Coordinates of C-alpha atoms (C1' of nucleotides) in Angstrom, one line a residue:
Chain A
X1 CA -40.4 45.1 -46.8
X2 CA -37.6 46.6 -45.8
X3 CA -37.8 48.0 -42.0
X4 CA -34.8 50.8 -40.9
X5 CA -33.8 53.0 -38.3
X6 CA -35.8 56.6 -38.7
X7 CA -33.7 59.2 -40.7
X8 CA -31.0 60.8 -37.8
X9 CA -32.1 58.3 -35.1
X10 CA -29.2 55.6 -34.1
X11 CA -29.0 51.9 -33.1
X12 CA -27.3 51.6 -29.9
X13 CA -25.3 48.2 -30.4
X14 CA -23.2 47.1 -26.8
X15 CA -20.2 49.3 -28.1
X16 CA -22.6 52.3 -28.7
X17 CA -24.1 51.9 -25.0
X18 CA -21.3 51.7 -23.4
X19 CA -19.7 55.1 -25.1
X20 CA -23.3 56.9 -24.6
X21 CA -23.2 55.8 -20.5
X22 CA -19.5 56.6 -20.2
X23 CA -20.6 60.2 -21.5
X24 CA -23.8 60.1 -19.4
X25 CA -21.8 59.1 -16.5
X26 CA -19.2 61.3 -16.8
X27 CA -22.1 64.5 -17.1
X28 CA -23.7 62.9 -13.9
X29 CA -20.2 62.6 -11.8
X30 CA -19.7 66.0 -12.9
X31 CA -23.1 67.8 -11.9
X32 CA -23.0 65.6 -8.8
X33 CA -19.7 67.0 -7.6
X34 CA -20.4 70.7 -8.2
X35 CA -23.5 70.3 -6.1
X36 CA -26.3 70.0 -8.9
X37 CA -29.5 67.2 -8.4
X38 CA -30.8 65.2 -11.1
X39 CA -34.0 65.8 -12.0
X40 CA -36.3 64.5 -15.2
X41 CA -39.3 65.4 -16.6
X42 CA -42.1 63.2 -19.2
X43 CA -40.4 62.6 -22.8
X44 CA -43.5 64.4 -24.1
X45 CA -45.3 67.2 -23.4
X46 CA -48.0 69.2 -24.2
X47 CA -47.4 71.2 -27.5
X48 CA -48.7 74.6 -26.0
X49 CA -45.5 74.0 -23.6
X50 CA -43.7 74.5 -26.5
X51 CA -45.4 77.9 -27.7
X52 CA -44.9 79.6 -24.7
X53 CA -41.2 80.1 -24.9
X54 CA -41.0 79.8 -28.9
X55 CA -44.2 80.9 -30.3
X56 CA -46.0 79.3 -33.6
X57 CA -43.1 79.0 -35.8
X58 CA -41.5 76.1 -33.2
X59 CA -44.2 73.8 -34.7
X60 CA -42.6 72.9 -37.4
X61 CA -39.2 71.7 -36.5
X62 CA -40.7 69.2 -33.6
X63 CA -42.3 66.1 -34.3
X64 CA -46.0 66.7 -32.5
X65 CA -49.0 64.7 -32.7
X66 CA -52.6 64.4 -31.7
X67 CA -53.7 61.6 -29.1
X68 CA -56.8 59.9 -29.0
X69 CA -58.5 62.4 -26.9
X70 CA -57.8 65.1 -29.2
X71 CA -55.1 66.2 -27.3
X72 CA -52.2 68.6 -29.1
X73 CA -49.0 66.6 -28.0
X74 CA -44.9 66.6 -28.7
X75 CA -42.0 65.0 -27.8
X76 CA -39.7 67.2 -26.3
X77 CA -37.2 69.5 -28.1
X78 CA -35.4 71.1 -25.5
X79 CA -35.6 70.3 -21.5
X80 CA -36.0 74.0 -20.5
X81 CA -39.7 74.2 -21.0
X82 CA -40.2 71.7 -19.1
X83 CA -37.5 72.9 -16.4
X84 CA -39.7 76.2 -16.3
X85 CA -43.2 74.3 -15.9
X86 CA -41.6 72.0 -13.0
X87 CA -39.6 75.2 -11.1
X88 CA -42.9 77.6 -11.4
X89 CA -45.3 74.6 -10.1
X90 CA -43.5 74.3 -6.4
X91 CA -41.5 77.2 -6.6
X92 CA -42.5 78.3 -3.1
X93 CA -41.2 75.1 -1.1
X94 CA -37.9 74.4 -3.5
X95 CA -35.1 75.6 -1.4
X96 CA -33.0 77.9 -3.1
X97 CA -30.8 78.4 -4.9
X98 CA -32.1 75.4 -7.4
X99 CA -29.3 73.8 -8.8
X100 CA -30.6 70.9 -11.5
X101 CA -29.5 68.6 -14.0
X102 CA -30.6 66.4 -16.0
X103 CA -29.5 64.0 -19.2
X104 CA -32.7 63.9 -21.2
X105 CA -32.9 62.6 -24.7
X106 CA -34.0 65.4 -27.4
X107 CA -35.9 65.0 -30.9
X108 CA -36.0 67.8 -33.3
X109 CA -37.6 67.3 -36.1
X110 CA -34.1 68.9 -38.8
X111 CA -32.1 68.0 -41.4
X112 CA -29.8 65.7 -39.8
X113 CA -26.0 66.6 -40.6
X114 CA -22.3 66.6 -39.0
X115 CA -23.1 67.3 -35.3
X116 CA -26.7 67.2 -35.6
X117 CA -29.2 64.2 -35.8
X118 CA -32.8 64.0 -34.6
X119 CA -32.4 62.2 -31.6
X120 CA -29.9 62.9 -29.0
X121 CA -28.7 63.1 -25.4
X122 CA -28.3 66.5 -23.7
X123 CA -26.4 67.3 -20.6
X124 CA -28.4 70.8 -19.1
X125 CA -27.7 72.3 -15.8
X126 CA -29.4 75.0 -14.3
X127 CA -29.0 77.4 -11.2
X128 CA -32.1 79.1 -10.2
X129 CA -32.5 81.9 -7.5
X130 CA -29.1 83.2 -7.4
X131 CA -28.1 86.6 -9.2
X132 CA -25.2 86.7 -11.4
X133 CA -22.4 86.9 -11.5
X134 CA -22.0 84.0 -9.1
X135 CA -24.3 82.1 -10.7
X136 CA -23.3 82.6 -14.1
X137 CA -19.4 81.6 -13.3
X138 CA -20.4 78.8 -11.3
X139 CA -21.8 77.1 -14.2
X140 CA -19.4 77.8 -16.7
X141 CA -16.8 76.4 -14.4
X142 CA -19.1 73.3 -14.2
X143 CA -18.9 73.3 -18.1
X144 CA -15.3 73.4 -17.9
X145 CA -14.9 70.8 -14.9
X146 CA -16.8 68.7 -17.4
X147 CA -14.2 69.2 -20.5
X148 CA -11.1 68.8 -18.7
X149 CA -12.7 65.5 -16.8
X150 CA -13.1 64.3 -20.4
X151 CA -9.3 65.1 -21.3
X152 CA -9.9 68.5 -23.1
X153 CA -7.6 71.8 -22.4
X154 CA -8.0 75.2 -23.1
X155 CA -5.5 74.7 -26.1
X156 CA -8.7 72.5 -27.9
X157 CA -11.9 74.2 -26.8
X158 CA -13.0 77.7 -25.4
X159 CA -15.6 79.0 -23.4
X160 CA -16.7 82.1 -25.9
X161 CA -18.7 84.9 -24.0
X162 CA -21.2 87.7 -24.5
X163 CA -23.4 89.6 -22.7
X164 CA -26.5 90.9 -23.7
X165 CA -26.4 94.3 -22.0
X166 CA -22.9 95.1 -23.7
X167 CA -24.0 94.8 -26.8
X168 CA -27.2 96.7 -26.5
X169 CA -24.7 99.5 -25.1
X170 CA -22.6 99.2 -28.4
X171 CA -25.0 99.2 -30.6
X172 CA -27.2 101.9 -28.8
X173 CA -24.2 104.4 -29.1
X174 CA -23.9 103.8 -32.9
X175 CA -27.3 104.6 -33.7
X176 CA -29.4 101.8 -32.7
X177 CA -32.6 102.4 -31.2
X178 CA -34.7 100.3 -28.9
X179 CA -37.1 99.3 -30.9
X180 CA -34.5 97.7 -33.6
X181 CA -32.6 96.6 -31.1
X182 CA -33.7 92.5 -32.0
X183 CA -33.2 93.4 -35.5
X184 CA -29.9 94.2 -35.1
X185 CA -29.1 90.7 -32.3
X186 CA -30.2 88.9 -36.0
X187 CA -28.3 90.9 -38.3
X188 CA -25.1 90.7 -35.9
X189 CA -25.8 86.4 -35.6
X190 CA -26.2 86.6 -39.4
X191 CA -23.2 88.6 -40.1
X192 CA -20.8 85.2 -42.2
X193 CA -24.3 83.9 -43.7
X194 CA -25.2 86.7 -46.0
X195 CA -23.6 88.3 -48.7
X196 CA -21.9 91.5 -47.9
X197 CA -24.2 93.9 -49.8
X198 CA -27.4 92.2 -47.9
X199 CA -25.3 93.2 -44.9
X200 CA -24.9 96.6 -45.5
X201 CA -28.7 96.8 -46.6
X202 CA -29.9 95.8 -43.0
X203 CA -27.4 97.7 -41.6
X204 CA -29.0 100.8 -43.5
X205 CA -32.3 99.7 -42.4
X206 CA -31.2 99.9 -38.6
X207 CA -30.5 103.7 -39.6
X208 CA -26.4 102.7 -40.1
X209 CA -23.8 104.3 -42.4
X210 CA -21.4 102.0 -43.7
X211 CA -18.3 103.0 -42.1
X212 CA -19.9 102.4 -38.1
X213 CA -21.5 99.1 -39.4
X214 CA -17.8 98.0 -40.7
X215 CA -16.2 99.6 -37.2
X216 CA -18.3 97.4 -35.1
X217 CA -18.4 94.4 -37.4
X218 CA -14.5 94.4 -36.9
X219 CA -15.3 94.8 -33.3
X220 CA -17.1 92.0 -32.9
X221 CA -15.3 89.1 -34.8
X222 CA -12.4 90.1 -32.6
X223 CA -11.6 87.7 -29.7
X224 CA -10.5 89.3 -26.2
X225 CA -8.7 87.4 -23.7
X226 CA -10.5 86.8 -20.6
X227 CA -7.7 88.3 -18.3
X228 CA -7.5 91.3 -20.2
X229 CA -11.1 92.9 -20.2
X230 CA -9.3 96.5 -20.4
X231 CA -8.1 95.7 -24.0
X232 CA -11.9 94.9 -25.1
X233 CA -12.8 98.5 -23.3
X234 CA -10.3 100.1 -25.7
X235 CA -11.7 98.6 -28.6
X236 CA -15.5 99.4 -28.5
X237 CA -14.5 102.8 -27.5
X238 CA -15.6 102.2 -23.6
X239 CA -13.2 103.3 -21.5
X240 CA -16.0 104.2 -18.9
X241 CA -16.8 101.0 -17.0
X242 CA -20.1 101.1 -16.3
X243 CA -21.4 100.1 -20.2
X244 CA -19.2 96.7 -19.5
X245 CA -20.1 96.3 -15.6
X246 CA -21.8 93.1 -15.9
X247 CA -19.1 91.2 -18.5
X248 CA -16.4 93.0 -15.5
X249 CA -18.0 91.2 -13.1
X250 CA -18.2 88.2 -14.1
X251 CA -14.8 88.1 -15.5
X252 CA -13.5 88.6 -11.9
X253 CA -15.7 85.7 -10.8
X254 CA -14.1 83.6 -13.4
X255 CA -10.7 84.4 -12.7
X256 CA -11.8 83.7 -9.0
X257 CA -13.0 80.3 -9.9
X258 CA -9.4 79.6 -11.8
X259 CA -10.9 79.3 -15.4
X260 CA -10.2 82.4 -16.8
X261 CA -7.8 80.2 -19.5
X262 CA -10.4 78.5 -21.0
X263 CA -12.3 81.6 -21.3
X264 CA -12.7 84.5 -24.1
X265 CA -15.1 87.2 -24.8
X266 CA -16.6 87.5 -28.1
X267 CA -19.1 90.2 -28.9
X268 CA -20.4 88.0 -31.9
X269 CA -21.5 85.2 -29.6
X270 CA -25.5 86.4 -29.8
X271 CA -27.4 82.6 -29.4
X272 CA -30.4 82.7 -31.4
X273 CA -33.9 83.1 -29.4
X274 CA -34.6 86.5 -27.9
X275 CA -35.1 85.1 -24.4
X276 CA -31.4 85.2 -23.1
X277 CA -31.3 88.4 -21.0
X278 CA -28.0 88.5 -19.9
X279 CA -24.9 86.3 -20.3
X280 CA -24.7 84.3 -23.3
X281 CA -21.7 81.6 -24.1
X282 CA -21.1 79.1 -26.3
X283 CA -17.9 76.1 -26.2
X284 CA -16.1 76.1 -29.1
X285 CA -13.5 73.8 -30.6
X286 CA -10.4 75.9 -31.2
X287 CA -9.9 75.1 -34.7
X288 CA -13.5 75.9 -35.4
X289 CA -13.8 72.4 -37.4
X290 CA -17.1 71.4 -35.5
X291 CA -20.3 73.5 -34.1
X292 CA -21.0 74.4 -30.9
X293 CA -19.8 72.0 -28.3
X294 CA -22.6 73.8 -25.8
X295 CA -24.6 76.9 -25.5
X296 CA -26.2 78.6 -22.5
X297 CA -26.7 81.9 -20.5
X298 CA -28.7 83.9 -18.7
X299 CA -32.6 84.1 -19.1
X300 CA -34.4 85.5 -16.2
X301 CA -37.6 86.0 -17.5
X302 CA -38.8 82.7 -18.3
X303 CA -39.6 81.0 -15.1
X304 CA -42.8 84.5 -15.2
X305 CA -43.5 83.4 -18.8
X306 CA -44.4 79.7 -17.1
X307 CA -46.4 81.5 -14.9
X308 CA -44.2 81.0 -11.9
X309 CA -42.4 83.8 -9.7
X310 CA -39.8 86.4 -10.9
X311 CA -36.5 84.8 -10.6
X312 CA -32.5 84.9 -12.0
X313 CA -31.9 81.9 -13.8
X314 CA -29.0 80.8 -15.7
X315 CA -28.1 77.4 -17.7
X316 CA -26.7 75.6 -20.6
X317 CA -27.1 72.9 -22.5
X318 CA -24.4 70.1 -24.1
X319 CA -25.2 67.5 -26.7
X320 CA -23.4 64.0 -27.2
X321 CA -23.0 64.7 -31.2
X322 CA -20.6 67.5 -31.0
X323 CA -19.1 66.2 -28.1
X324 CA -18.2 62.7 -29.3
X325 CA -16.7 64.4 -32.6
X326 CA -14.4 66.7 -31.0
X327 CA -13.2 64.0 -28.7
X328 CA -12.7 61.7 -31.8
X329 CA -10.8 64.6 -33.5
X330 CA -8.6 65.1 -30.3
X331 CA -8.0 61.2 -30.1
X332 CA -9.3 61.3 -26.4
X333 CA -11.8 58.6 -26.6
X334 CA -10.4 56.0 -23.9
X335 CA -9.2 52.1 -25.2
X336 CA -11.4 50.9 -22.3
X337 CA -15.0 52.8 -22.0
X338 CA -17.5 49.5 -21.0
X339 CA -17.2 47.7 -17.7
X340 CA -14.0 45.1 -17.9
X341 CA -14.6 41.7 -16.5
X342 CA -12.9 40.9 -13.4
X343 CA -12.8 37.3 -14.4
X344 CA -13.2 35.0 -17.0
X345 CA -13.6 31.0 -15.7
X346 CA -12.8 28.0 -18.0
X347 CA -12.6 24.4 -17.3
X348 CA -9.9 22.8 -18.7
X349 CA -10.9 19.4 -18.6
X350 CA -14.3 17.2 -18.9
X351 CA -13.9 17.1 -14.9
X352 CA -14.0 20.8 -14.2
X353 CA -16.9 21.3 -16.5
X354 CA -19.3 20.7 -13.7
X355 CA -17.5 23.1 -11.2
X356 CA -17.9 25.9 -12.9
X357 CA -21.6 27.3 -12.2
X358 CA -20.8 27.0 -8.8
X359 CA -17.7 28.9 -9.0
X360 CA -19.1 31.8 -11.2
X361 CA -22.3 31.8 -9.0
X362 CA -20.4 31.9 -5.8
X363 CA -17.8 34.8 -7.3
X364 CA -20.4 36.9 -9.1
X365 CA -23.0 36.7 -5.4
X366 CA -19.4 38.5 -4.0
X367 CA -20.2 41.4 -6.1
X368 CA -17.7 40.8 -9.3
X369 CA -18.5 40.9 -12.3
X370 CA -17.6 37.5 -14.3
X371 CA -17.5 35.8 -17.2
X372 CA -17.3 31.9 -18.5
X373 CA -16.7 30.0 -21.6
X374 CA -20.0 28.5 -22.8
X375 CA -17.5 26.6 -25.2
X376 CA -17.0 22.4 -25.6
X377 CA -13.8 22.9 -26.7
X378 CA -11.1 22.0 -23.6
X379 CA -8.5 23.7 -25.1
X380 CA -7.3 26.1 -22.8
X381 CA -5.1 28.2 -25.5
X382 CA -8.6 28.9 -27.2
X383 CA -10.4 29.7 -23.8
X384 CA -7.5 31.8 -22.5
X385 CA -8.2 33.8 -26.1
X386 CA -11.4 34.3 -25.2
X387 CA -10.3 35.4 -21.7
X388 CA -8.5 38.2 -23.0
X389 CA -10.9 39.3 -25.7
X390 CA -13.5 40.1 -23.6
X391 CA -10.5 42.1 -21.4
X392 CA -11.1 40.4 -18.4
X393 CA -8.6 41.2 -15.4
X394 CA -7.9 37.8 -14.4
X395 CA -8.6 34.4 -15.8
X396 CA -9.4 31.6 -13.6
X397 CA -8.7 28.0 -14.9
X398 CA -10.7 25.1 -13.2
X399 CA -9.5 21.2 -13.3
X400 CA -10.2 17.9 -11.7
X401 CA -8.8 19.0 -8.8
X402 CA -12.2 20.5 -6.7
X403 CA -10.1 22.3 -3.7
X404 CA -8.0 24.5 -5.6
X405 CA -8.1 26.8 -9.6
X406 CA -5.3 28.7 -11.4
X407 CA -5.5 32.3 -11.0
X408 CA -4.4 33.9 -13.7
X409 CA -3.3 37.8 -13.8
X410 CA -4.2 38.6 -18.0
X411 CA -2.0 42.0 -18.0
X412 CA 0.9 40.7 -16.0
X413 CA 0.6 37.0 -16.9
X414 CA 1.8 36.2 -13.6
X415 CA -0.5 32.6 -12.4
X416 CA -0.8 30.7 -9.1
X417 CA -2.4 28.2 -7.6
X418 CA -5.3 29.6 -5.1
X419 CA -7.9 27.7 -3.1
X420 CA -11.4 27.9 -4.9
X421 CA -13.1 29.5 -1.9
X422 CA -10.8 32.1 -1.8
X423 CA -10.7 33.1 -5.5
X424 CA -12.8 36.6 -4.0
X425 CA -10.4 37.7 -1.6
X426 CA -7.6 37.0 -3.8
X427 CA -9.1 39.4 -6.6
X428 CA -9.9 41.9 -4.5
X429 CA -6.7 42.5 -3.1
Chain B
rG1 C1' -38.6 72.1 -45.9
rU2 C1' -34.7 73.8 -50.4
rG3 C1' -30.1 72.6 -53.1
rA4 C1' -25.5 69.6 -54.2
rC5 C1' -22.8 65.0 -53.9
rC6 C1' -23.0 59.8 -52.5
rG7 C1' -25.3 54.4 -51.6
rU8 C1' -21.7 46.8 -53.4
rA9 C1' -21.3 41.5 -47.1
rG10 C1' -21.4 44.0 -39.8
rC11 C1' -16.8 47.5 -41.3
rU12 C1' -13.1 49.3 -45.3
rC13 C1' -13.4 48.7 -50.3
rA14 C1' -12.5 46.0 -55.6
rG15 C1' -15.7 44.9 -59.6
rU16 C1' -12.2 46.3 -66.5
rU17 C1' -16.1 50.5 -72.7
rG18 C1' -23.3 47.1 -69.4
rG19 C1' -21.9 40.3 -70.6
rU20 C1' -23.0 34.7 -67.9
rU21 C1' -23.1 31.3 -60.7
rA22 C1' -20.7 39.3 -57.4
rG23 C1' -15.1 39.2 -54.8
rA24 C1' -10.9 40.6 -51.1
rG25 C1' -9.2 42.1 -46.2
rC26 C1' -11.0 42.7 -41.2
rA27 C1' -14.9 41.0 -38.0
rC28 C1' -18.0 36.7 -36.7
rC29 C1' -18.8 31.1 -36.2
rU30 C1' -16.6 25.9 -36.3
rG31 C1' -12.5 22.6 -36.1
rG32 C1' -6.9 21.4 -35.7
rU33 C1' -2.0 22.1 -33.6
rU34 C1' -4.0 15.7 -28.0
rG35 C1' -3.8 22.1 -21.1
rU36 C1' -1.7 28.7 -21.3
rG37 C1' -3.7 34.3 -24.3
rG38 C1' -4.8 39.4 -29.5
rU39 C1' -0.2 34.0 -33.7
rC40 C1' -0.6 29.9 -37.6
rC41 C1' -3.5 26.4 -40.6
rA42 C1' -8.3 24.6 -42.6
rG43 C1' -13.4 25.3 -43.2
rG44 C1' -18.2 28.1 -42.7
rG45 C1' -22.3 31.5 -42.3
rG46 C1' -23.6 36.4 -44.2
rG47 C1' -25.2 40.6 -49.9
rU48 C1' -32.1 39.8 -54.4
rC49 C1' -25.2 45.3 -55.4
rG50 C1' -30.5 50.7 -50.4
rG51 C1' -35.7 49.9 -52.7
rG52 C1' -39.1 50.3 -57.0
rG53 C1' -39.8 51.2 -62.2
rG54 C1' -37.6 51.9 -67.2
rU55 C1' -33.9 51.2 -71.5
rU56 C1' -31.5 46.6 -73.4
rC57 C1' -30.8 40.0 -75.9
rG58 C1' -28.4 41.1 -71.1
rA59 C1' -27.8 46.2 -65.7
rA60 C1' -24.0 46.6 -59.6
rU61 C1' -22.7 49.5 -64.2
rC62 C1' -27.3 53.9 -68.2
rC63 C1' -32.3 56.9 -67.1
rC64 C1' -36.5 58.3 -63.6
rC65 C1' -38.8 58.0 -58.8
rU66 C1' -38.2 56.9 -53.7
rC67 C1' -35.5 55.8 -49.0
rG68 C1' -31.1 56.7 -46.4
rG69 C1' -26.1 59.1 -45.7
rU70 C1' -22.9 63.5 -46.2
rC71 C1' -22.4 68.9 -46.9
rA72 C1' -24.6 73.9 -47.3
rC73 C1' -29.2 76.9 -46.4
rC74 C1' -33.4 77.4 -42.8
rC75 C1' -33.0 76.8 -37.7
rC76 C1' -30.0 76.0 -33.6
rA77 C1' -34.7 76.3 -28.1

RNA sequence: GUGACCGUAGCUCAGUUGGUUAGAGCACCUGGUUGUGGUCCAGGGGGUCGGGGGUUCGAAUCCCCUCGGUCACCCCA
């Protein structure tokens, strides 16, 4: 029998960890550092959870099960559901605004493909309590803060942003009424999916000729620099403000923040699920070669759907799939990702070989981290190899002589002789 | 879940119109050059050719099923 990895799961081998925690450290230093707090929440949860925000059709792309007391159960999807249940259960004693994060490990239950497996790790950050279009800026910067910490510029990957309102107001002055207002959101996402004619049929169904679908098709495949919101007004035919108040608004927060660069607005940006009320945005690769880096935006309903208080709530999500590709593509994965040794000890003759517990014990209870040769072999050639395979900073050669080793600096080369108690000090300088 | 393409050592692949004990490089392990590092030399472990069934005297090679991978659709919370 042959036992294997579940289709679009991973083995994490030491390699794999250590690129998984330099990207879950790197999320963490970032959320820390723009005042967010971690939070986490139970890797399954109740499958009605699920329903609330998603309805019946969810069911079928999570993996759910039934426990032994007949309970519906799934592992989670998404962390926002979850996010919702926690913020609506002590809502009244969280000091506001909330500002969360959390790294949480997903499972959906899809076809895996490029960018998209079953199980994987998401960076989400929330604000909670505070109205746009503070909020909303505050974390896209953090989005941003989070690409160029990894090595990314606005010349590889862009913030592209919507709003939900704007829109509404376009499509509500071509004809669109209320009630097919959704339709429309779909049609718009589906736009490069379905054949041209199908296109024009929904349109016709949303009460459209051809000629004003085509005029605000064009519209919205167009791409408007974030420092020049005017040129966008032009376009739709807007030149009165207040239809693009909101987008204005928080373009001059983002320009305040000093991200406007990595920034664009794009009218075609619409993000799926109907519960985004406001801003919506999603981080592209320039070159388009991968999916979405990240979505998020605004949804200030949902916290009331979980039963908790009325409140503005904005977030976004960022999976490791994408994001390892892109930084692959852009060659920006670092030479050194795991933890480098500080030393690496060898004996180099029969005499030294009982020195060197005490010497690793005494250097590793000083807080370094160390390394030794479990080899027989006293060839110091072959130990030194080792030394600088595992990339250790310095290697440290014990002999017969008990007072004093060879310190031995692996990127320079430069060695000296240094007394064995103050190998430490000597490192740490 | 639907469709298309793919599947030989840990990795990248070779394997002649189906023919005898399935190979290379890298990686890994051991030893040597009688104490200074990503060399060099020698040796070694590791594959029931994704798995199962069929055709054939004979299958890594042809056919079917299945599992997995890749890509598109669905969906993207």
């Amino acid at each position: 029998m042959r036992l294997q990895a579940p289709k679009g799961t991973r083995d994490f081998y030491p390699d794999d960890c250590a690129w998984r925690s330099y990207l879950l450290d790197a999320w963490r230093r970032v959320s820390v550092r723009n005042g967010f707090e971690q939070v986490d929440g139970p890797i399954f949860e109740t499958l009605d959870l699920y329903k609330v925000k998603s309805g019946e059709g969810i069911v079928s792309e999570l993996f759910h099960f039934t426990d032994r007391g007949e309970r519906e159960l799934a592992i989670r999807p998404e962390f926002t559901p979850t996010l919702a249940r926690m913020v609506a259960e002590k809502a009244s004693s969280l000091p506001r605004p909330i500002k969360w994060f959390c790294t949480p490990n997903l499972c959906r239950a899809e076809r895996p493909q490029r960018g998209r497996l079953r199980e994987f790790w998401q960076w989400n950050i929330d604000i909670l309590g505070l109205e746009p279009p503070l909020a909303d800026a505050e974390c896209i910067f953090t989005a941003i803060d989070l690409l160029a910490e990894l090595g990314l510029t606005p010349e590889q990957v862009r913030v592209r942003i919507s709003h939900r309102a704007t829109v509404k107001h376009i499509l509500s002055r071509i004809g669109v009424s209320d009630d097919k207002m959704l339709d429309a959101f779909n049609l718009l996402d589906r736009r490069d999916k379905v054949p041209p004619d199908e296109f024009t049929k929904g349109a016709a169904a949303l009460g459209l000729d051809e000629p004003t679908v085509a005029r605000f098709d064009q519209t919205c495949r167009r791409r408007y620099d974030a420092n020049d919101l005017a040129h966008l007004r032009r376009s739709i035919g807007m030149e009165d403000d207040s239809d693009t108040d909101e987008l204005g608004a928080l373009n001059e927060q983002l320009k305040a923040f000093g991200v406007a660069d990595w920034c664009e607005y794009d009218l075609g940006i619409v993000r799926g699920l109907a519960y985004y009320t406001g801003t919506v945005f999603e981080v592209h690769e320039v070159s388009g070669a991968e999916r979405a880096m990240a979505g998020g935006g605004r949804y200030d309903q949902l916290i009331e759907l979980f039963g908790g208080p009325s409140m503005p709530a904005v977030g976004l999500g960022m999976g490791d799939v994408v994001l390892t590709n892109v930084l692959i593509d852009k060659k920006l994965i670092p030479s050194q990702y795991a933890p480098r040794p500080d030393a690496f000890v060898l004996a180099a003759s029969e005499g030294a070989v009982a020195q060197l517990p005490g010497v690793v014990a005494s250097l590793r209870r000083s807080g370094l981290h160390v390394r030794m040769s479990y080899k027989a072999t006293r060839n110091v050639g072959k130990l030194l190899k080792d030394a600088s395979g595992c990339k250790a900073r310095y290697a440290i050669i014990l002999s017969d002589d008990t007072d004093a080793a060879q310190l031995k600096c692996l990127d320079t080369g430069e060695q000296r002789d240094v007394a064995i108690t103050q190998l430490a000090k000597e490192m740490k300088q």
